[in-house]
Short mmCIF file of the C-alpha atoms (twelve columns), coordinates in Angstrom:
data_MODEL
# 
_entry.id   MODEL 
# 
loop_
_atom_site.group_PDB 
_atom_site.id 
_atom_site.type_symbol 
_atom_site.label_atom_id 
_atom_site.label_alt_id 
_atom_site.label_comp_id 
_atom_site.label_asym_id 
_atom_site.label_seq_id 
_atom_site.Cartn_x 
_atom_site.Cartn_y 
_atom_site.Cartn_z 
_atom_site.pdbx_PDB_model_num 
ATOM 1   C CA . UNK A 1   -71.825 -52.565 144.642 1 
ATOM 2   C CA . UNK A 2   -73.057 -56.033 143.818 1 
ATOM 3   C CA . UNK A 3   -71.549 -59.379 144.697 1 
ATOM 4   C CA . UNK A 4   -68.400 -60.436 142.897 1 
ATOM 5   C CA . UNK A 5   -68.792 -63.822 141.188 1 
ATOM 6   C CA . UNK A 6   -65.916 -63.703 138.742 1 
ATOM 7   C CA . UNK A 7   -62.326 -62.522 138.971 1 
ATOM 8   C CA . UNK A 8   -59.901 -61.699 136.138 1 
ATOM 9   C CA . UNK A 9   -56.263 -61.401 137.103 1 
ATOM 10  C CA . UNK A 10  -53.368 -59.899 135.223 1 
ATOM 11  C CA . UNK A 11  -50.151 -61.920 135.612 1 
ATOM 12  C CA . UNK A 12  -46.964 -59.875 135.239 1 
ATOM 13  C CA . UNK A 13  -46.762 -57.428 138.149 1 
ATOM 14  C CA . UNK A 14  -49.704 -59.056 139.910 1 
ATOM 15  C CA . UNK A 15  -48.734 -62.702 140.391 1 
ATOM 16  C CA . UNK A 16  -45.011 -62.349 139.726 1 
ATOM 17  C CA . UNK A 17  -42.266 -59.855 138.924 1 
ATOM 18  C CA . UNK A 18  -39.541 -61.213 136.623 1 
ATOM 19  C CA . UNK A 19  -40.847 -64.730 137.277 1 
ATOM 20  C CA . UNK A 20  -40.471 -64.326 141.045 1 
ATOM 21  C CA . UNK A 21  -43.871 -64.989 142.643 1 
ATOM 22  C CA . UNK A 22  -45.445 -62.183 144.624 1 
ATOM 23  C CA . UNK A 23  -45.630 -63.311 148.235 1 
ATOM 24  C CA . UNK A 24  -49.076 -64.753 148.948 1 
ATOM 25  C CA . UNK A 25  -50.120 -64.968 145.275 1 
ATOM 26  C CA . UNK A 26  -50.430 -68.750 145.162 1 
ATOM 27  C CA . UNK A 27  -52.432 -68.742 148.383 1 
ATOM 28  C CA . UNK A 28  -54.785 -66.098 146.973 1 
ATOM 29  C CA . UNK A 29  -55.454 -68.244 143.891 1 
ATOM 30  C CA . UNK A 30  -56.176 -71.300 146.019 1 
ATOM 31  C CA . UNK A 31  -58.559 -69.207 148.133 1 
ATOM 32  C CA . UNK A 32  -60.506 -68.230 144.986 1 
ATOM 33  C CA . UNK A 33  -60.779 -71.896 144.043 1 
ATOM 34  C CA . UNK A 34  -61.852 -72.995 147.503 1 
ATOM 35  C CA . UNK A 35  -64.539 -70.311 147.740 1 
ATOM 36  C CA . UNK A 36  -66.134 -71.048 144.385 1 
ATOM 37  C CA . UNK A 37  -65.141 -67.950 142.421 1 
ATOM 38  C CA . UNK A 38  -64.956 -68.202 138.643 1 
ATOM 39  C CA . UNK A 39  -61.587 -66.831 137.675 1 
ATOM 40  C CA . UNK A 40  -59.226 -66.560 134.713 1 
ATOM 41  C CA . UNK A 41  -55.957 -64.860 133.825 1 
ATOM 42  C CA . UNK A 42  -55.784 -62.107 131.210 1 
ATOM 43  C CA . UNK A 43  -52.400 -61.014 129.986 1 
ATOM 44  C CA . UNK A 44  -50.746 -58.970 127.270 1 
ATOM 45  C CA . UNK A 45  -47.667 -61.168 127.559 1 
ATOM 46  C CA . UNK A 46  -46.745 -62.099 123.981 1 
ATOM 47  C CA . UNK A 47  -43.377 -63.813 124.306 1 
ATOM 48  C CA . UNK A 48  -44.771 -67.229 125.269 1 
ATOM 49  C CA . UNK A 49  -47.509 -69.445 123.880 1 
ATOM 50  C CA . UNK A 50  -50.354 -70.122 126.284 1 
ATOM 51  C CA . UNK A 51  -49.156 -73.652 127.127 1 
ATOM 52  C CA . UNK A 52  -45.583 -72.457 127.672 1 
ATOM 53  C CA . UNK A 53  -46.679 -69.619 129.933 1 
ATOM 54  C CA . UNK A 54  -48.820 -71.939 132.051 1 
ATOM 55  C CA . UNK A 55  -45.893 -74.342 132.438 1 
ATOM 56  C CA . UNK A 56  -43.509 -71.536 133.460 1 
ATOM 57  C CA . UNK A 57  -45.975 -70.240 136.060 1 
ATOM 58  C CA . UNK A 58  -46.481 -73.700 137.481 1 
ATOM 59  C CA . UNK A 59  -42.714 -74.149 137.750 1 
ATOM 60  C CA . UNK A 60  -42.516 -71.154 140.086 1 
ATOM 61  C CA . UNK A 61  -45.366 -72.424 142.254 1 
ATOM 62  C CA . UNK A 62  -48.346 -70.573 140.785 1 
ATOM 63  C CA . UNK A 63  -51.376 -72.817 140.150 1 
ATOM 64  C CA . UNK A 64  -52.236 -71.511 136.695 1 
ATOM 65  C CA . UNK A 65  -53.645 -73.886 134.065 1 
ATOM 66  C CA . UNK A 66  -53.488 -73.171 130.340 1 
ATOM 67  C CA . UNK A 67  -57.277 -73.469 130.103 1 
ATOM 68  C CA . UNK A 68  -57.663 -70.435 132.374 1 
ATOM 69  C CA . UNK A 69  -55.278 -68.230 130.341 1 
ATOM 70  C CA . UNK A 70  -56.646 -65.600 127.978 1 
ATOM 71  C CA . UNK A 71  -53.705 -64.047 126.109 1 
ATOM 72  C CA . UNK A 72  -53.190 -61.277 123.594 1 
ATOM 73  C CA . UNK A 73  -51.689 -63.718 121.040 1 
ATOM 74  C CA . UNK A 74  -54.799 -65.928 121.287 1 
ATOM 75  C CA . UNK A 75  -57.057 -62.926 120.721 1 
ATOM 76  C CA . UNK A 76  -54.855 -61.713 117.855 1 
ATOM 77  C CA . UNK A 77  -54.872 -65.103 116.125 1 
ATOM 78  C CA . UNK A 78  -58.680 -65.293 116.393 1 
ATOM 79  C CA . UNK A 79  -58.906 -61.811 114.878 1 
ATOM 80  C CA . UNK A 80  -56.628 -62.773 111.954 1 
ATOM 81  C CA . UNK A 81  -58.545 -65.967 111.240 1 
ATOM 82  C CA . UNK A 82  -61.776 -64.005 111.109 1 
ATOM 83  C CA . UNK A 83  -60.633 -60.972 109.063 1 
ATOM 84  C CA . UNK A 84  -57.706 -62.317 107.040 1 
ATOM 85  C CA . UNK A 85  -58.591 -65.917 106.155 1 
ATOM 86  C CA . UNK A 86  -55.960 -67.485 103.899 1 
ATOM 87  C CA . UNK A 87  -53.824 -64.296 103.911 1 
ATOM 88  C CA . UNK A 88  -50.108 -64.023 104.626 1 
ATOM 89  C CA . UNK A 89  -49.054 -62.455 107.938 1 
ATOM 90  C CA . UNK A 90  -45.668 -60.939 108.855 1 
ATOM 91  C CA . UNK A 91  -45.419 -61.580 112.603 1 
ATOM 92  C CA . UNK A 92  -42.749 -59.885 114.708 1 
ATOM 93  C CA . UNK A 93  -42.920 -61.297 118.220 1 
ATOM 94  C CA . UNK A 94  -40.319 -62.861 120.492 1 
ATOM 95  C CA . UNK A 95  -40.661 -66.383 121.822 1 
ATOM 96  C CA . UNK A 96  -42.852 -69.298 120.760 1 
ATOM 97  C CA . UNK A 97  -46.162 -67.487 120.288 1 
ATOM 98  C CA . UNK A 98  -46.314 -68.728 116.679 1 
ATOM 99  C CA . UNK A 99  -47.767 -71.890 118.246 1 
ATOM 100 C CA . UNK A 100 -50.938 -69.905 118.963 1 
ATOM 101 C CA . UNK A 101 -51.264 -68.961 115.262 1 
ATOM 102 C CA . UNK A 102 -52.082 -72.437 113.914 1 
ATOM 103 C CA . UNK A 103 -53.748 -72.277 110.513 1 
ATOM 104 C CA . UNK A 104 -52.368 -68.803 109.674 1 
ATOM 105 C CA . UNK A 105 -49.666 -68.486 107.023 1 
ATOM 106 C CA . UNK A 106 -46.745 -66.723 108.653 1 
ATOM 107 C CA . UNK A 107 -43.875 -65.160 106.713 1 
ATOM 108 C CA . UNK A 108 -40.462 -65.451 108.377 1 
ATOM 109 C CA . UNK A 109 -39.806 -61.923 109.709 1 
ATOM 110 C CA . UNK A 110 -36.054 -62.393 109.395 1 
ATOM 111 C CA . UNK A 111 -36.212 -63.143 105.652 1 
ATOM 112 C CA . UNK A 112 -37.249 -59.786 104.159 1 
ATOM 113 C CA . UNK A 113 -36.753 -60.893 100.570 1 
ATOM 114 C CA . UNK A 114 -39.408 -63.576 100.953 1 
ATOM 115 C CA . UNK A 115 -41.726 -61.138 102.766 1 
ATOM 116 C CA . UNK A 116 -41.387 -58.434 100.165 1 
ATOM 117 C CA . UNK A 117 -41.587 -60.767 97.172  1 
ATOM 118 C CA . UNK A 118 -44.798 -62.422 98.343  1 
ATOM 119 C CA . UNK A 119 -47.863 -60.366 99.148  1 
ATOM 120 C CA . UNK A 120 -48.302 -59.766 102.865 1 
ATOM 121 C CA . UNK A 121 -51.773 -58.665 103.953 1 
ATOM 122 C CA . UNK A 122 -51.026 -57.764 107.573 1 
ATOM 123 C CA . UNK A 123 -48.084 -56.846 109.786 1 
ATOM 124 C CA . UNK A 124 -48.494 -57.988 113.398 1 
ATOM 125 C CA . UNK A 125 -46.343 -56.629 116.214 1 
ATOM 126 C CA . UNK A 126 -46.126 -58.366 119.582 1 
ATOM 127 C CA . UNK A 127 -43.655 -58.162 122.454 1 
ATOM 128 C CA . UNK A 128 -40.544 -58.366 120.315 1 
ATOM 129 C CA . UNK A 129 -37.980 -56.735 122.652 1 
ATOM 130 C CA . UNK A 130 -34.517 -56.856 120.959 1 
ATOM 131 C CA . UNK A 131 -36.137 -57.888 117.657 1 
ATOM 132 C CA . UNK A 132 -37.468 -54.338 117.400 1 
ATOM 133 C CA . UNK A 133 -34.304 -53.266 115.642 1 
ATOM 134 C CA . UNK A 134 -34.045 -50.539 113.023 1 
ATOM 135 C CA . UNK A 135 -33.717 -53.214 110.343 1 
ATOM 136 C CA . UNK A 136 -36.920 -55.012 111.390 1 
ATOM 137 C CA . UNK A 137 -38.820 -51.782 111.901 1 
ATOM 138 C CA . UNK A 138 -37.845 -50.740 108.403 1 
ATOM 139 C CA . UNK A 139 -39.013 -54.124 107.026 1 
ATOM 140 C CA . UNK A 140 -42.361 -53.590 108.729 1 
ATOM 141 C CA . UNK A 141 -42.555 -50.025 107.419 1 
ATOM 142 C CA . UNK A 142 -41.925 -51.146 103.824 1 
ATOM 143 C CA . UNK A 143 -44.631 -53.777 104.033 1 
ATOM 144 C CA . UNK A 144 -47.097 -51.221 105.376 1 
ATOM 145 C CA . UNK A 145 -46.228 -48.812 102.582 1 
ATOM 146 C CA . UNK A 146 -46.743 -51.658 100.096 1 
ATOM 147 C CA . UNK A 147 -50.333 -52.080 101.313 1 
ATOM 148 C CA . UNK A 148 -50.270 -54.304 104.404 1 
ATOM 149 C CA . UNK A 149 -52.474 -53.491 107.381 1 
ATOM 150 C CA . UNK A 150 -51.042 -53.040 110.907 1 
ATOM 151 C CA . UNK A 151 -52.205 -55.080 113.909 1 
ATOM 152 C CA . UNK A 152 -50.740 -54.769 117.406 1 
ATOM 153 C CA . UNK A 153 -51.192 -57.380 120.126 1 
ATOM 154 C CA . UNK A 154 -51.089 -54.442 122.527 1 
ATOM 155 C CA . UNK A 155 -49.629 -50.946 122.862 1 
ATOM 156 C CA . UNK A 156 -48.086 -51.292 126.304 1 
ATOM 157 C CA . UNK A 157 -45.501 -48.584 126.891 1 
ATOM 158 C CA . UNK A 158 -43.421 -50.390 129.513 1 
ATOM 159 C CA . UNK A 159 -43.525 -52.994 132.275 1 
ATOM 160 C CA . UNK A 160 -41.665 -53.730 135.504 1 
ATOM 161 C CA . UNK A 161 -38.893 -56.294 135.925 1 
ATOM 162 C CA . UNK A 162 -36.682 -57.021 138.895 1 
ATOM 163 C CA . UNK A 163 -34.200 -54.245 138.044 1 
ATOM 164 C CA . UNK A 164 -36.752 -51.579 137.117 1 
ATOM 165 C CA . UNK A 165 -38.944 -50.520 134.211 1 
ATOM 166 C CA . UNK A 166 -38.428 -51.851 130.689 1 
ATOM 167 C CA . UNK A 167 -39.618 -50.358 127.401 1 
ATOM 168 C CA . UNK A 168 -42.365 -52.360 125.657 1 
ATOM 169 C CA . UNK A 169 -43.469 -52.472 122.011 1 
ATOM 170 C CA . UNK A 170 -46.188 -49.767 122.177 1 
ATOM 171 C CA . UNK A 171 -43.852 -46.872 121.283 1 
ATOM 172 C CA . UNK A 172 -42.576 -48.839 118.258 1 
ATOM 173 C CA . UNK A 173 -46.143 -49.460 117.074 1 
ATOM 174 C CA . UNK A 174 -46.797 -45.725 117.409 1 
ATOM 175 C CA . UNK A 175 -43.678 -45.010 115.366 1 
ATOM 176 C CA . UNK A 176 -44.943 -47.270 112.556 1 
ATOM 177 C CA . UNK A 177 -48.311 -45.536 112.680 1 
ATOM 178 C CA . UNK A 178 -46.660 -42.122 112.408 1 
ATOM 179 C CA . UNK A 179 -44.355 -43.117 109.572 1 
ATOM 180 C CA . UNK A 180 -46.889 -45.065 107.501 1 
ATOM 181 C CA . UNK A 181 -49.983 -42.982 108.194 1 
ATOM 182 C CA . UNK A 182 -51.850 -46.167 109.128 1 
ATOM 183 C CA . UNK A 183 -53.712 -46.767 112.371 1 
ATOM 184 C CA . UNK A 184 -52.991 -50.047 114.137 1 
ATOM 185 C CA . UNK A 185 -55.816 -52.312 115.222 1 
ATOM 186 C CA . UNK A 186 -55.039 -53.154 118.854 1 
ATOM 187 C CA . UNK A 187 -56.372 -56.536 119.988 1 
ATOM 188 C CA . UNK A 188 -55.233 -57.057 123.596 1 
ATOM 189 C CA . UNK A 189 -55.891 -55.056 126.751 1 
ATOM 190 C CA . UNK A 190 -57.263 -52.381 127.153 1 
ATOM 191 C CA . UNK A 191 -59.587 -53.080 124.223 1 
ATOM 192 C CA . UNK A 192 -63.235 -53.568 125.183 1 
ATOM 193 C CA . UNK A 193 -63.577 -56.709 123.028 1 
ATOM 194 C CA . UNK A 194 -60.762 -58.410 124.929 1 
ATOM 195 C CA . UNK A 195 -62.545 -57.927 128.277 1 
ATOM 196 C CA . UNK A 196 -65.915 -58.881 126.793 1 
ATOM 197 C CA . UNK A 197 -64.470 -62.152 125.542 1 
ATOM 198 C CA . UNK A 198 -62.910 -62.849 128.940 1 
ATOM 199 C CA . UNK A 199 -66.218 -62.219 130.740 1 
ATOM 200 C CA . UNK A 200 -68.030 -64.410 128.231 1 
ATOM 201 C CA . UNK A 201 -65.618 -67.268 128.912 1 
ATOM 202 C CA . UNK A 202 -66.129 -66.860 132.663 1 
ATOM 203 C CA . UNK A 203 -69.897 -66.957 132.297 1 
ATOM 204 C CA . UNK A 204 -70.414 -63.946 134.568 1 
ATOM 205 C CA . UNK A 205 -71.937 -60.521 134.013 1 
ATOM 206 C CA . UNK A 206 -69.534 -57.557 133.693 1 
ATOM 207 C CA . UNK A 207 -70.873 -55.864 136.806 1 
ATOM 208 C CA . UNK A 208 -70.182 -58.967 138.920 1 
ATOM 209 C CA . UNK A 209 -66.668 -59.447 137.524 1 
ATOM 210 C CA . UNK A 210 -63.609 -57.906 139.191 1 
ATOM 211 C CA . UNK A 211 -60.400 -57.128 137.293 1 
ATOM 212 C CA . UNK A 212 -57.228 -57.290 139.379 1 
ATOM 213 C CA . UNK A 213 -54.292 -55.519 137.722 1 
ATOM 214 C CA . UNK A 214 -51.138 -53.465 138.194 1 
ATOM 215 C CA . UNK A 215 -51.619 -51.257 135.123 1 
ATOM 216 C CA . UNK A 216 -53.969 -48.318 135.559 1 
ATOM 217 C CA . UNK A 217 -54.587 -47.917 131.819 1 
ATOM 218 C CA . UNK A 218 -54.580 -51.425 130.384 1 
ATOM 219 C CA . UNK A 219 -56.104 -53.247 133.361 1 
ATOM 220 C CA . UNK A 220 -58.205 -50.852 135.413 1 
ATOM 221 C CA . UNK A 221 -59.427 -48.301 132.862 1 
ATOM 222 C CA . UNK A 222 -59.863 -50.936 130.154 1 
ATOM 223 C CA . UNK A 223 -61.980 -53.070 132.480 1 
ATOM 224 C CA . UNK A 224 -64.051 -50.144 133.756 1 
ATOM 225 C CA . UNK A 225 -64.835 -49.024 130.209 1 
ATOM 226 C CA . UNK A 226 -66.109 -52.536 129.510 1 
ATOM 227 C CA . UNK A 227 -68.448 -52.362 132.498 1 
ATOM 228 C CA . UNK A 228 -66.353 -54.431 134.927 1 
ATOM 229 C CA . UNK A 229 -65.274 -53.606 138.435 1 
ATOM 230 C CA . UNK A 230 -61.527 -53.155 138.928 1 
ATOM 231 C CA . UNK A 231 -58.856 -52.738 141.587 1 
ATOM 232 C CA . UNK A 232 -55.152 -51.909 141.458 1 
ATOM 233 C CA . UNK A 233 -52.364 -53.796 143.191 1 
ATOM 234 C CA . UNK A 234 -49.164 -51.924 143.921 1 
ATOM 235 C CA . UNK A 235 -46.582 -54.599 143.116 1 
ATOM 236 C CA . UNK A 236 -46.072 -53.757 139.473 1 
ATOM 237 C CA . UNK A 237 -46.292 -50.826 137.094 1 
ATOM 238 C CA . UNK A 238 -48.489 -48.357 138.950 1 
ATOM 239 C CA . UNK A 239 -49.046 -47.501 142.597 1 
ATOM 240 C CA . UNK A 240 -50.605 -44.805 144.791 1 
ATOM 241 C CA . UNK A 241 -48.060 -42.180 143.718 1 
ATOM 242 C CA . UNK A 242 -48.517 -42.513 139.968 1 
ATOM 243 C CA . UNK A 243 -49.595 -39.207 138.422 1 
ATOM 244 C CA . UNK A 244 -52.033 -41.104 136.192 1 
ATOM 245 C CA . UNK A 245 -54.153 -41.929 139.235 1 
ATOM 246 C CA . UNK A 246 -54.773 -38.266 139.963 1 
ATOM 247 C CA . UNK A 247 -55.735 -37.654 136.330 1 
ATOM 248 C CA . UNK A 248 -58.331 -40.461 136.240 1 
ATOM 249 C CA . UNK A 249 -61.979 -39.611 135.866 1 
ATOM 250 C CA . UNK A 250 -64.047 -40.992 138.766 1 
ATOM 251 C CA . UNK A 251 -65.690 -43.638 136.578 1 
ATOM 252 C CA . UNK A 252 -62.268 -44.957 135.509 1 
ATOM 253 C CA . UNK A 253 -60.593 -45.126 138.916 1 
ATOM 254 C CA . UNK A 254 -59.950 -48.411 140.737 1 
ATOM 255 C CA . UNK A 255 -62.424 -49.058 143.505 1 
ATOM 256 C CA . UNK A 256 -59.530 -49.764 145.859 1 
ATOM 257 C CA . UNK A 257 -55.733 -50.009 145.920 1 
ATOM 258 C CA . UNK A 258 -54.301 -53.148 147.498 1 
ATOM 259 C CA . UNK A 259 -50.645 -53.562 148.510 1 
ATOM 260 C CA . UNK A 260 -50.598 -56.888 146.657 1 
ATOM 261 C CA . UNK A 261 -52.795 -59.715 145.430 1 
ATOM 262 C CA . UNK A 262 -52.235 -61.381 148.823 1 
ATOM 263 C CA . UNK A 263 -54.815 -58.946 150.215 1 
ATOM 264 C CA . UNK A 264 -57.462 -59.971 147.662 1 
ATOM 265 C CA . UNK A 265 -59.122 -62.709 149.781 1 
ATOM 266 C CA . UNK A 266 -59.711 -60.335 152.701 1 
ATOM 267 C CA . UNK A 267 -61.094 -57.726 150.324 1 
ATOM 268 C CA . UNK A 268 -63.522 -60.157 148.679 1 
ATOM 269 C CA . UNK A 269 -64.558 -61.611 152.041 1 
ATOM 270 C CA . UNK A 270 -65.428 -58.087 153.155 1 
ATOM 271 C CA . UNK A 271 -67.606 -57.594 150.072 1 
ATOM 272 C CA . UNK A 272 -69.875 -60.449 151.138 1 
# 
């Protein structure tokens, strides 16, 4: 394998779990900086705008700047500006991610009369958590049946928090697909375009870029399909005992499993 020049890191499950930093994570990031690696953070987190997420991570001691964050809401907003210029969007996502959708006309998801009276071109589903109620799912379904397209920031099935696994929005997106007969366009990880954009921003070649993630599907397999190298840390969603690991084709397996991101500096040093 060639030399690693660039590193992409997932955040939730890699750098922190429920906003509690993984031991040694901050030191690993400083090591990357000190040793001249190009690095950025790629996340499907959709409940915070990029600036808010950076601030929250800094508050818990993680040296993460907004400029180094590549998020699913950012990628989704760029997609909407390109394919739906001047069109109305019904966005269902928790938090302040609407700040990343500047220049896009958003319909208030909690005012169905307005949404259904005015033409909506696209329904966008992010990490909505408790907002994914029957009422809101039915609003989304009606808009899709009236002609709107369906876009998903991601199709994550679940993620890990301090008290265990928590259901994500992916199953709800699948339910809307099944009911409406429409296929969602997925913009975040594991989509190839998401990783290609991240590598482009780093200025490195895919084969010299390493993805560090806790999700075998969205992080590792997504990166490998885009031509990147990838490893799995065992502090989040998946670990050495996950059945998915045994089912992986050789070309989609992580090159190594690390106990945590704290072991990344030693691994990279050994690659030199």
